[in-house]
Structures are given as C-alpha cells and as structure tokens.
Amino acid sequence: MTLLRSTALLAAALLTSHAHAMLVASDDFSYPNGALTTVSGGTWTTHSGTSGTLAVSGGQAVVSQDSGSEDASLTFATVSSGSLYYAVDFSIPSSGGAFSGSDFEYFAHFMAPTGSTFRGRVDAVAPNGGGDFSLGIATEDSAADSVWATDLSFDTSYTAVVELNIDDGGATLWVDPTSESDTSIDGESAALPSIGRFALRQSNSSSDETILVDAVRIGTTFDSVVSVAAIPEPTSMFFGTLLATGVSISAARRKR
C-alpha cells in the first residue's frame, strides 16, 4: 500500500471518529449585555412567558427566579433515537437567594422539536446537610426524581452533565465528571418524543434564586460535551495526521 493511501485512510478514520464526537450545538453567551433572545440575534427564542426577562450579563445567562417568567430555547437538528447529552457550566451566587424545603426549581432541560414536552430537567434544590444547595434530575416531572447526595456551595462553578436516553426514556445526571463511569444519579423512565431543543427556564420562585450559566454544550456522546477542549478541529487533525504519518512511514522505509 502506498504512503499516500495509508496516510489518507488513517486520516479519514480519525476524521470519522471526530465527526461522531462533534457537538450538535453550543453557546458560550459571548453576547453584549441585554435580553438573551435579542442579543443572540434569534439563536435563542422565547417559547413561554414574558420575552426579554431572561438576560445576558458579563458573558453569562442570568437565570433569575424573581425577574419574571421566561423560557427560551435553542433549536438543533432533531434526534429520535440513541442518547443525547447536554452540559452546562453554572454557579449560584450567595446573594441570589436561599434554598429550603421542597423548593424545586428546574432551570435547564431538553424539549421536543415542537410543543411543550420537557425532558431531562435539572433542578436546583435544598441542601441535604450543611451545604448551600444541591442538584436533582427529573426525566419529565417538575420536581426532582432523585437528588445529588453531596451538597454544593454558592459562588462556585460546577458542570452539570445530563444524558437523555431516547430509547429507554431515562435521564442521568453527573456533577463535575471526567468520565462516564463517574458517580451519577438517575431520573425515572418516561416515554420520549424526538428531541430538538434545549431550554433555559426561569420562573417566579418563592426563594428568588439566581443561577448563572456560563456555557451550554449539546452532543450525542458524553465526551463531546465534557472534553470539548481536547477535540482538535477537523482540518488541523487531518494535516497533523498527514504530516505525522508521512514522517513515520518515511522513517521506517529509510531504516529498512
């Protein structure tokens, strides 16, 4: 097999692997301050509540549970089978209210391409012990089906990762994971439609919490939403592989 053909086949295989791990959609909220649906230029659209109350400030989406009710969604290509993942980097400021009792406030979730079917909801909930708050996961309910056992702290950045298995109807939550085998909690199973949107939700809460979202990543694999920085661009991957492979094979031939 020629050097060029060997290199091309290897590069094509790596490019195919990369394509399978690519994100479906993402947003880091690098917009001017203002109403999310306005400053995003239509990337986010209001599907419920009062348009203009979900804001961007300092490169973060400000999900405020005391500034009015607005749900805004990000649309992507419809997925009808397999698993779909989303990750959000978030923090809850200490000045943003306290969590107590059964105050379940879901702030992120998947949606069907049309209508108001919500799946894979992440709830900010009261702490289990001496911490400031915890997270819960609900496949389809407003209140969490299960709650993260370890309490979290105000003014600290975390990454929440959710898997929605469209085939079996279950949702799974990780907090700050590095591997899919890390500790996780599961929501109940529920029949699922196709998924075609991701949403941020704010409502008028009794505790008036504020949740700052720094980034959203949506993909078809765990690694595509967790290890984004480690995935090279297709073009650089191809030429890097071409160069490295060409050098390696040429060196081997010279040694022979």
mmCIF file of N, CA and C in Angstrom, residues 18-117:
data_model
loop_
_atom_site.group_PDB
_atom_site.id
_atom_site.type_symbol
_atom_site.label_atom_id
_atom_site.label_comp_id
_atom_site.label_asym_id
_atom_site.label_seq_id
_atom_site.Cartn_x
_atom_site.Cartn_y
_atom_site.Cartn_z
ATOM 1 N N HIS A 18 -13.813 11.706 14.815
ATOM 2 C CA HIS A 18 -14.019 13.064 15.303
ATOM 3 C C HIS A 18 -15.437 13.538 15.009
ATOM 4 N N ALA A 19 -15.915 13.254 13.808
ATOM 5 C CA ALA A 19 -17.253 13.701 13.427
ATOM 6 C C ALA A 19 -18.309 13.105 14.331
ATOM 7 N N HIS A 20 -18.126 11.841 14.739
ATOM 8 C CA HIS A 20 -19.093 11.186 15.620
ATOM 9 C C HIS A 20 -19.145 11.851 16.984
ATOM 10 N N ALA A 21 -18.043 12.514 17.373
ATOM 11 C CA ALA A 21 -17.980 13.121 18.707
ATOM 12 C C ALA A 21 -18.252 14.613 18.676
ATOM 13 N N MET A 22 -18.602 15.154 17.518
ATOM 14 C CA MET A 22 -18.820 16.590 17.421
ATOM 15 C C MET A 22 -20.085 17.014 18.152
ATOM 16 N N LEU A 23 -20.092 18.261 18.565
ATOM 17 C CA LEU A 23 -21.257 18.810 19.225
ATOM 18 C C LEU A 23 -22.403 18.987 18.243
ATOM 19 N N VAL A 24 -23.608 18.849 18.762
ATOM 20 C CA VAL A 24 -24.808 19.155 17.990
ATOM 21 C C VAL A 24 -25.056 20.657 18.009
ATOM 22 N N ALA A 25 -24.825 21.287 19.174
ATOM 23 C CA ALA A 25 -24.996 22.732 19.321
ATOM 24 C C ALA A 25 -24.236 23.179 20.567
ATOM 25 N N SER A 26 -23.889 24.461 20.615
ATOM 26 C CA SER A 26 -23.224 25.013 21.795
ATOM 27 C C SER A 26 -23.400 26.520 21.813
ATOM 28 N N ASP A 27 -23.238 27.104 22.985
ATOM 29 C CA ASP A 27 -23.304 28.555 23.132
ATOM 30 C C ASP A 27 -22.567 28.954 24.403
ATOM 31 N N ASP A 28 -21.644 29.920 24.284
ATOM 32 C CA ASP A 28 -20.910 30.396 25.461
ATOM 33 C C ASP A 28 -21.377 31.778 25.906
ATOM 34 N N PHE A 29 -22.468 32.261 25.329
ATOM 35 C CA PHE A 29 -23.104 33.521 25.722
ATOM 36 C C PHE A 29 -22.170 34.721 25.619
ATOM 37 N N SER A 30 -21.338 34.720 24.594
ATOM 38 C CA SER A 30 -20.428 35.850 24.375
ATOM 39 C C SER A 30 -21.155 36.942 23.578
ATOM 40 N N TYR A 31 -22.223 37.434 24.178
ATOM 41 C CA TYR A 31 -23.037 38.480 23.575
ATOM 42 C C TYR A 31 -22.915 39.764 24.403
ATOM 43 N N PRO A 32 -23.327 40.893 23.838
ATOM 44 C CA PRO A 32 -23.445 42.096 24.668
ATOM 45 C C PRO A 32 -24.502 41.884 25.748
ATOM 46 N N ASN A 33 -24.427 42.654 26.810
ATOM 47 C CA ASN A 33 -25.439 42.573 27.858
ATOM 48 C C ASN A 33 -26.811 42.939 27.291
ATOM 49 N N GLY A 34 -27.827 42.225 27.758
ATOM 50 C CA GLY A 34 -29.181 42.528 27.311
ATOM 51 C C GLY A 34 -30.049 41.298 27.342
ATOM 52 N N ALA A 35 -31.234 41.397 26.789
ATOM 53 C CA ALA A 35 -32.171 40.270 26.748
ATOM 54 C C ALA A 35 -31.608 39.179 25.836
ATOM 55 N N LEU A 36 -31.567 37.939 26.333
ATOM 56 C CA LEU A 36 -30.953 36.833 25.598
ATOM 57 C C LEU A 36 -31.536 36.675 24.201
ATOM 58 N N THR A 37 -32.856 36.700 24.086
ATOM 59 C CA THR A 37 -33.467 36.468 22.783
ATOM 60 C C THR A 37 -33.172 37.599 21.802
ATOM 61 N N THR A 38 -32.817 38.760 22.310
ATOM 62 C CA THR A 38 -32.481 39.897 21.445
ATOM 63 C C THR A 38 -31.007 39.893 21.072
ATOM 64 N N VAL A 39 -30.121 39.814 22.080
ATOM 65 C CA VAL A 39 -28.682 39.936 21.812
ATOM 66 C C VAL A 39 -28.120 38.717 21.090
ATOM 67 N N SER A 40 -28.816 37.578 21.160
ATOM 68 C CA SER A 40 -28.341 36.383 20.458
ATOM 69 C C SER A 40 -28.726 36.388 18.980
ATOM 70 N N GLY A 41 -29.451 37.405 18.564
ATOM 71 C CA GLY A 41 -29.816 37.517 17.160
ATOM 72 C C GLY A 41 -30.746 36.427 16.670
ATOM 73 N N GLY A 42 -31.584 35.904 17.560
ATOM 74 C CA GLY A 42 -32.528 34.870 17.178
ATOM 75 C C GLY A 42 -32.037 33.459 17.401
ATOM 76 N N THR A 43 -30.795 33.297 17.890
ATOM 77 C CA THR A 43 -30.300 31.955 18.225
ATOM 78 C C THR A 43 -31.165 31.331 19.320
ATOM 79 N N TRP A 44 -31.561 32.149 20.285
ATOM 80 C CA TRP A 44 -32.486 31.730 21.340
ATOM 81 C C TRP A 44 -33.826 32.395 21.087
ATOM 82 N N THR A 45 -34.900 31.641 21.268
ATOM 83 C CA THR A 45 -36.242 32.180 21.078
ATOM 84 C C THR A 45 -37.103 31.892 22.305
ATOM 85 N N THR A 46 -38.005 32.795 22.600
ATOM 86 C CA THR A 46 -38.932 32.609 23.719
ATOM 87 C C THR A 46 -40.027 31.633 23.322
ATOM 88 N N HIS A 47 -40.240 30.606 24.137
ATOM 89 C CA HIS A 47 -41.348 29.690 23.862
ATOM 90 C C HIS A 47 -42.398 29.727 24.966
ATOM 91 N N SER A 48 -42.123 30.465 26.043
ATOM 92 C CA SER A 48 -43.099 30.584 27.125
ATOM 93 C C SER A 48 -42.751 31.797 27.974
ATOM 94 N N GLY A 49 -43.763 32.426 28.533
ATOM 95 C CA GLY A 49 -43.533 33.530 29.459
ATOM 96 C C GLY A 49 -43.345 34.865 28.765
ATOM 97 N N THR A 50 -42.751 35.795 29.497
ATOM 98 C CA THR A 50 -42.579 37.169 29.049
ATOM 99 C C THR A 50 -41.233 37.355 28.377
ATOM 100 N N SER A 51 -41.234 37.603 27.093
ATOM 101 C CA SER A 51 -39.999 37.756 26.334
ATOM 102 C C SER A 51 -39.190 38.947 26.839
ATOM 103 N N GLY A 52 -37.886 38.737 26.946
ATOM 104 C CA GLY A 52 -36.987 39.828 27.328
ATOM 105 C C GLY A 52 -36.542 39.816 28.762
ATOM 106 N N THR A 53 -37.075 38.923 29.595
ATOM 107 C CA THR A 53 -36.691 38.917 31.011
ATOM 108 C C THR A 53 -35.524 37.976 31.317
ATOM 109 N N LEU A 54 -35.205 37.060 30.393
ATOM 110 C CA LEU A 54 -34.036 36.197 30.563
ATOM 111 C C LEU A 54 -32.857 36.923 29.931
ATOM 112 N N ALA A 55 -31.882 37.301 30.753
ATOM 113 C CA ALA A 55 -30.851 38.240 30.321
ATOM 114 C C ALA A 55 -29.478 37.601 30.196
ATOM 115 N N VAL A 56 -28.608 38.300 29.472
ATOM 116 C CA VAL A 56 -27.180 38.000 29.425
ATOM 117 C C VAL A 56 -26.452 39.148 30.100
ATOM 118 N N SER A 57 -25.494 38.818 30.968
ATOM 119 C CA SER A 57 -24.684 39.833 31.631
ATOM 120 C C SER A 57 -23.288 39.283 31.855
ATOM 121 N N GLY A 58 -22.283 39.998 31.376
ATOM 122 C CA GLY A 58 -20.908 39.582 31.581
ATOM 123 C C GLY A 58 -20.579 38.242 30.953
ATOM 124 N N GLY A 59 -21.196 37.911 29.833
ATOM 125 C CA GLY A 59 -20.921 36.646 29.161
ATOM 126 C C GLY A 59 -21.562 35.446 29.805
ATOM 127 N N GLN A 60 -22.592 35.669 30.611
ATOM 128 C CA GLN A 60 -23.332 34.583 31.248
ATOM 129 C C GLN A 60 -24.831 34.805 31.058
ATOM 130 N N ALA A 61 -25.566 33.711 30.970
ATOM 131 C CA ALA A 61 -27.021 33.800 31.012
ATOM 132 C C ALA A 61 -27.434 33.883 32.472
ATOM 133 N N VAL A 62 -28.266 34.859 32.792
ATOM 134 C CA VAL A 62 -28.701 35.090 34.169
ATOM 135 C C VAL A 62 -30.111 34.532 34.319
ATOM 136 N N VAL A 63 -30.198 33.345 34.893
ATOM 137 C CA VAL A 63 -31.489 32.696 35.094
ATOM 138 C C VAL A 63 -31.981 33.109 36.475
ATOM 139 N N SER A 64 -32.794 34.142 36.501
ATOM 140 C CA SER A 64 -33.242 34.736 37.762
ATOM 141 C C SER A 64 -34.682 34.349 38.038
ATOM 142 N N GLN A 65 -34.903 33.748 39.205
ATOM 143 C CA GLN A 65 -36.240 33.259 39.529
ATOM 144 C C GLN A 65 -37.126 34.328 40.168
ATOM 145 N N ASP A 66 -36.680 35.603 40.115
ATOM 146 C CA ASP A 66 -37.536 36.648 40.673
ATOM 147 C C ASP A 66 -37.750 37.808 39.699
ATOM 148 N N SER A 67 -37.313 37.641 38.435
ATOM 149 C CA SER A 67 -37.422 38.759 37.489
ATOM 150 C C SER A 67 -38.519 38.542 36.464
ATOM 151 N N GLY A 68 -39.359 37.567 36.698
ATOM 152 C CA GLY A 68 -40.409 37.282 35.734
ATOM 153 C C GLY A 68 -40.217 35.913 35.125
ATOM 154 N N SER A 69 -41.203 35.451 34.417
ATOM 155 C CA SER A 69 -41.175 34.094 33.888
ATOM 156 C C SER A 69 -40.870 34.117 32.401
ATOM 157 N N GLU A 70 -39.768 33.492 31.996
ATOM 158 C CA GLU A 70 -39.472 33.329 30.583
ATOM 159 C C GLU A 70 -38.698 32.036 30.366
ATOM 160 N N ASP A 71 -39.140 31.254 29.395
ATOM 161 C CA ASP A 71 -38.402 30.087 28.936
ATOM 162 C C ASP A 71 -37.890 30.397 27.538
ATOM 163 N N ALA A 72 -36.587 30.206 27.309
ATOM 164 C CA ALA A 72 -36.001 30.442 25.997
ATOM 165 C C ALA A 72 -35.295 29.176 25.536
ATOM 166 N N SER A 73 -35.390 28.880 24.244
ATOM 167 C CA SER A 73 -34.861 27.617 23.751
ATOM 168 C C SER A 73 -33.916 27.805 22.573
ATOM 169 N N LEU A 74 -33.008 26.844 22.453
ATOM 170 C CA LEU A 74 -32.016 26.771 21.396
ATOM 171 C C LEU A 74 -32.359 25.550 20.543
ATOM 172 N N THR A 75 -32.587 25.741 19.260
ATOM 173 C CA THR A 75 -33.030 24.654 18.381
ATOM 174 C C THR A 75 -31.843 23.988 17.689
ATOM 175 N N PHE A 76 -31.917 22.659 17.530
ATOM 176 C CA PHE A 76 -30.883 21.915 16.812
ATOM 177 C C PHE A 76 -31.550 20.791 16.026
ATOM 178 N N ALA A 77 -30.769 20.075 15.223
ATOM 179 C CA ALA A 77 -31.310 19.001 14.397
ATOM 180 C C ALA A 77 -31.966 17.937 15.271
ATOM 181 N N THR A 78 -33.161 17.514 14.917
ATOM 182 C CA THR A 78 -33.936 16.572 15.711
ATOM 183 C C THR A 78 -33.214 15.236 15.867
ATOM 184 N N VAL A 79 -33.234 14.715 17.095
ATOM 185 C CA VAL A 79 -32.659 13.403 17.409
ATOM 186 C C VAL A 79 -33.798 12.501 17.872
ATOM 187 N N SER A 80 -33.948 11.317 17.249
ATOM 188 C CA SER A 80 -35.095 10.451 17.519
ATOM 189 C C SER A 80 -34.733 9.110 18.126
ATOM 190 N N SER A 81 -33.452 8.812 18.291
ATOM 191 C CA SER A 81 -33.042 7.545 18.892
ATOM 192 C C SER A 81 -31.659 7.703 19.513
ATOM 193 N N GLY A 82 -31.288 6.715 20.339
ATOM 194 C CA GLY A 82 -29.986 6.770 20.992
ATOM 195 C C GLY A 82 -29.992 7.720 22.173
ATOM 196 N N SER A 83 -28.810 8.216 22.544
ATOM 197 C CA SER A 83 -28.673 9.123 23.677
ATOM 198 C C SER A 83 -28.297 10.518 23.205
ATOM 199 N N LEU A 84 -28.746 11.501 23.958
ATOM 200 C CA LEU A 84 -28.412 12.895 23.716
ATOM 201 C C LEU A 84 -27.946 13.475 25.047
ATOM 202 N N TYR A 85 -26.880 14.250 25.013
ATOM 203 C CA TYR A 85 -26.286 14.797 26.238
ATOM 204 C C TYR A 85 -26.296 16.320 26.184
ATOM 205 N N TYR A 86 -26.415 16.936 27.356
ATOM 206 C CA TYR A 86 -26.095 18.354 27.453
ATOM 207 C C TYR A 86 -25.261 18.602 28.695
ATOM 208 N N ALA A 87 -24.418 19.633 28.604
ATOM 209 C CA ALA A 87 -23.620 20.072 29.739
ATOM 210 C C ALA A 87 -23.801 21.569 29.895
ATOM 211 N N VAL A 88 -23.905 22.023 31.146
ATOM 212 C CA VAL A 88 -23.944 23.455 31.438
ATOM 213 C C VAL A 88 -22.947 23.748 32.544
ATOM 214 N N ASP A 89 -22.151 24.791 32.358
ATOM 215 C CA ASP A 89 -21.309 25.304 33.434
ATOM 216 C C ASP A 89 -22.137 26.350 34.160
ATOM 217 N N PHE A 90 -22.223 26.242 35.468
ATOM 218 C CA PHE A 90 -23.108 27.149 36.188
ATOM 219 C C PHE A 90 -22.561 27.458 37.578
ATOM 220 N N SER A 91 -23.051 28.535 38.138
ATOM 221 C CA SER A 91 -22.789 28.862 39.545
ATOM 222 C C SER A 91 -24.013 29.561 40.100
ATOM 223 N N ILE A 92 -24.155 29.518 41.416
ATOM 224 C CA ILE A 92 -25.261 30.187 42.091
ATOM 225 C C ILE A 92 -24.665 31.161 43.103
ATOM 226 N N PRO A 93 -24.842 32.461 42.899
ATOM 227 C CA PRO A 93 -24.250 33.434 43.823
ATOM 228 C C PRO A 93 -24.921 33.405 45.186
ATOM 229 N N SER A 94 -24.133 33.699 46.213
ATOM 230 C CA SER A 94 -24.672 33.698 47.577
ATOM 231 C C SER A 94 -25.725 34.784 47.768
ATOM 232 N N SER A 95 -25.665 35.802 46.908
ATOM 233 C CA SER A 95 -26.646 36.884 47.004
ATOM 234 C C SER A 95 -27.939 36.554 46.264
ATOM 235 N N GLY A 96 -27.992 35.361 45.662
ATOM 236 C CA GLY A 96 -29.118 35.037 44.798
ATOM 237 C C GLY A 96 -30.243 34.285 45.459
ATOM 238 N N GLY A 97 -30.300 34.266 46.786
ATOM 239 C CA GLY A 97 -31.400 33.598 47.458
ATOM 240 C C GLY A 97 -30.977 32.286 48.095
ATOM 241 N N ALA A 98 -31.843 31.745 48.949
ATOM 242 C CA ALA A 98 -31.550 30.506 49.664
ATOM 243 C C ALA A 98 -32.508 29.412 49.222
ATOM 244 N N PHE A 99 -32.057 28.158 49.377
ATOM 245 C CA PHE A 99 -32.886 27.012 49.012
ATOM 246 C C PHE A 99 -33.387 26.342 50.287
ATOM 247 N N SER A 100 -34.668 26.056 50.330
ATOM 248 C CA SER A 100 -35.219 25.433 51.526
ATOM 249 C C SER A 100 -36.423 24.574 51.165
ATOM 250 N N GLY A 101 -36.702 23.605 52.036
ATOM 251 C CA GLY A 101 -37.902 22.790 51.893
ATOM 252 C C GLY A 101 -37.972 22.073 50.566
ATOM 253 N N SER A 102 -39.141 22.104 49.954
ATOM 254 C CA SER A 102 -39.382 21.391 48.702
ATOM 255 C C SER A 102 -39.391 22.346 47.517
ATOM 256 N N ASP A 103 -38.547 23.370 47.584
ATOM 257 C CA ASP A 103 -38.482 24.363 46.525
ATOM 258 C C ASP A 103 -37.615 23.833 45.385
ATOM 259 N N PHE A 104 -38.228 23.103 44.456
ATOM 260 C CA PHE A 104 -37.517 22.527 43.320
ATOM 261 C C PHE A 104 -37.627 23.498 42.142
ATOM 262 N N GLU A 105 -36.499 24.009 41.690
ATOM 263 C CA GLU A 105 -36.511 24.952 40.578
ATOM 264 C C GLU A 105 -35.674 24.405 39.426
ATOM 265 N N TYR A 106 -36.328 23.795 38.441
ATOM 266 C CA TYR A 106 -35.553 23.303 37.306
ATOM 267 C C TYR A 106 -35.215 24.486 36.403
ATOM 268 N N PHE A 107 -33.969 24.496 35.906
ATOM 269 C CA PHE A 107 -33.507 25.649 35.142
ATOM 270 C C PHE A 107 -32.951 25.285 33.771
ATOM 271 N N ALA A 108 -32.803 23.990 33.469
ATOM 272 C CA ALA A 108 -32.306 23.562 32.167
ATOM 273 C C ALA A 108 -32.955 22.240 31.793
ATOM 274 N N HIS A 109 -33.231 22.048 30.499
ATOM 275 C CA HIS A 109 -33.868 20.796 30.076
ATOM 276 C C HIS A 109 -33.872 20.688 28.560
ATOM 277 N N PHE A 110 -34.131 19.484 28.069
ATOM 278 C CA PHE A 110 -34.384 19.246 26.653
ATOM 279 C C PHE A 110 -35.865 19.454 26.356
ATOM 280 N N MET A 111 -36.174 19.623 25.060
ATOM 281 C CA MET A 111 -37.561 19.782 24.625
ATOM 282 C C MET A 111 -37.780 19.039 23.316
ATOM 283 N N ALA A 112 -39.036 18.696 23.061
ATOM 284 C CA ALA A 112 -39.415 18.180 21.752
ATOM 285 C C ALA A 112 -39.258 19.301 20.717
ATOM 286 N N PRO A 113 -39.147 18.953 19.430
ATOM 287 C CA PRO A 113 -38.977 19.988 18.401
ATOM 288 C C PRO A 113 -40.112 21.011 18.379
ATOM 289 N N THR A 114 -41.323 20.577 18.708
ATOM 290 C CA THR A 114 -42.461 21.488 18.801
ATOM 291 C C THR A 114 -43.240 21.163 20.071
ATOM 292 N N GLY A 115 -44.079 22.092 20.501
ATOM 293 C CA GLY A 115 -44.890 21.843 21.689
ATOM 294 C C GLY A 115 -44.132 22.115 22.970
ATOM 295 N N SER A 116 -44.669 21.583 24.068
ATOM 296 C CA SER A 116 -44.104 21.883 25.389
ATOM 297 C C SER A 116 -43.792 20.614 26.178
ATOM 298 N N THR A 117 -43.259 19.596 25.503
ATOM 299 C CA THR A 117 -42.827 18.381 26.180
ATOM 300 C C THR A 117 -41.387 18.565 26.635
#
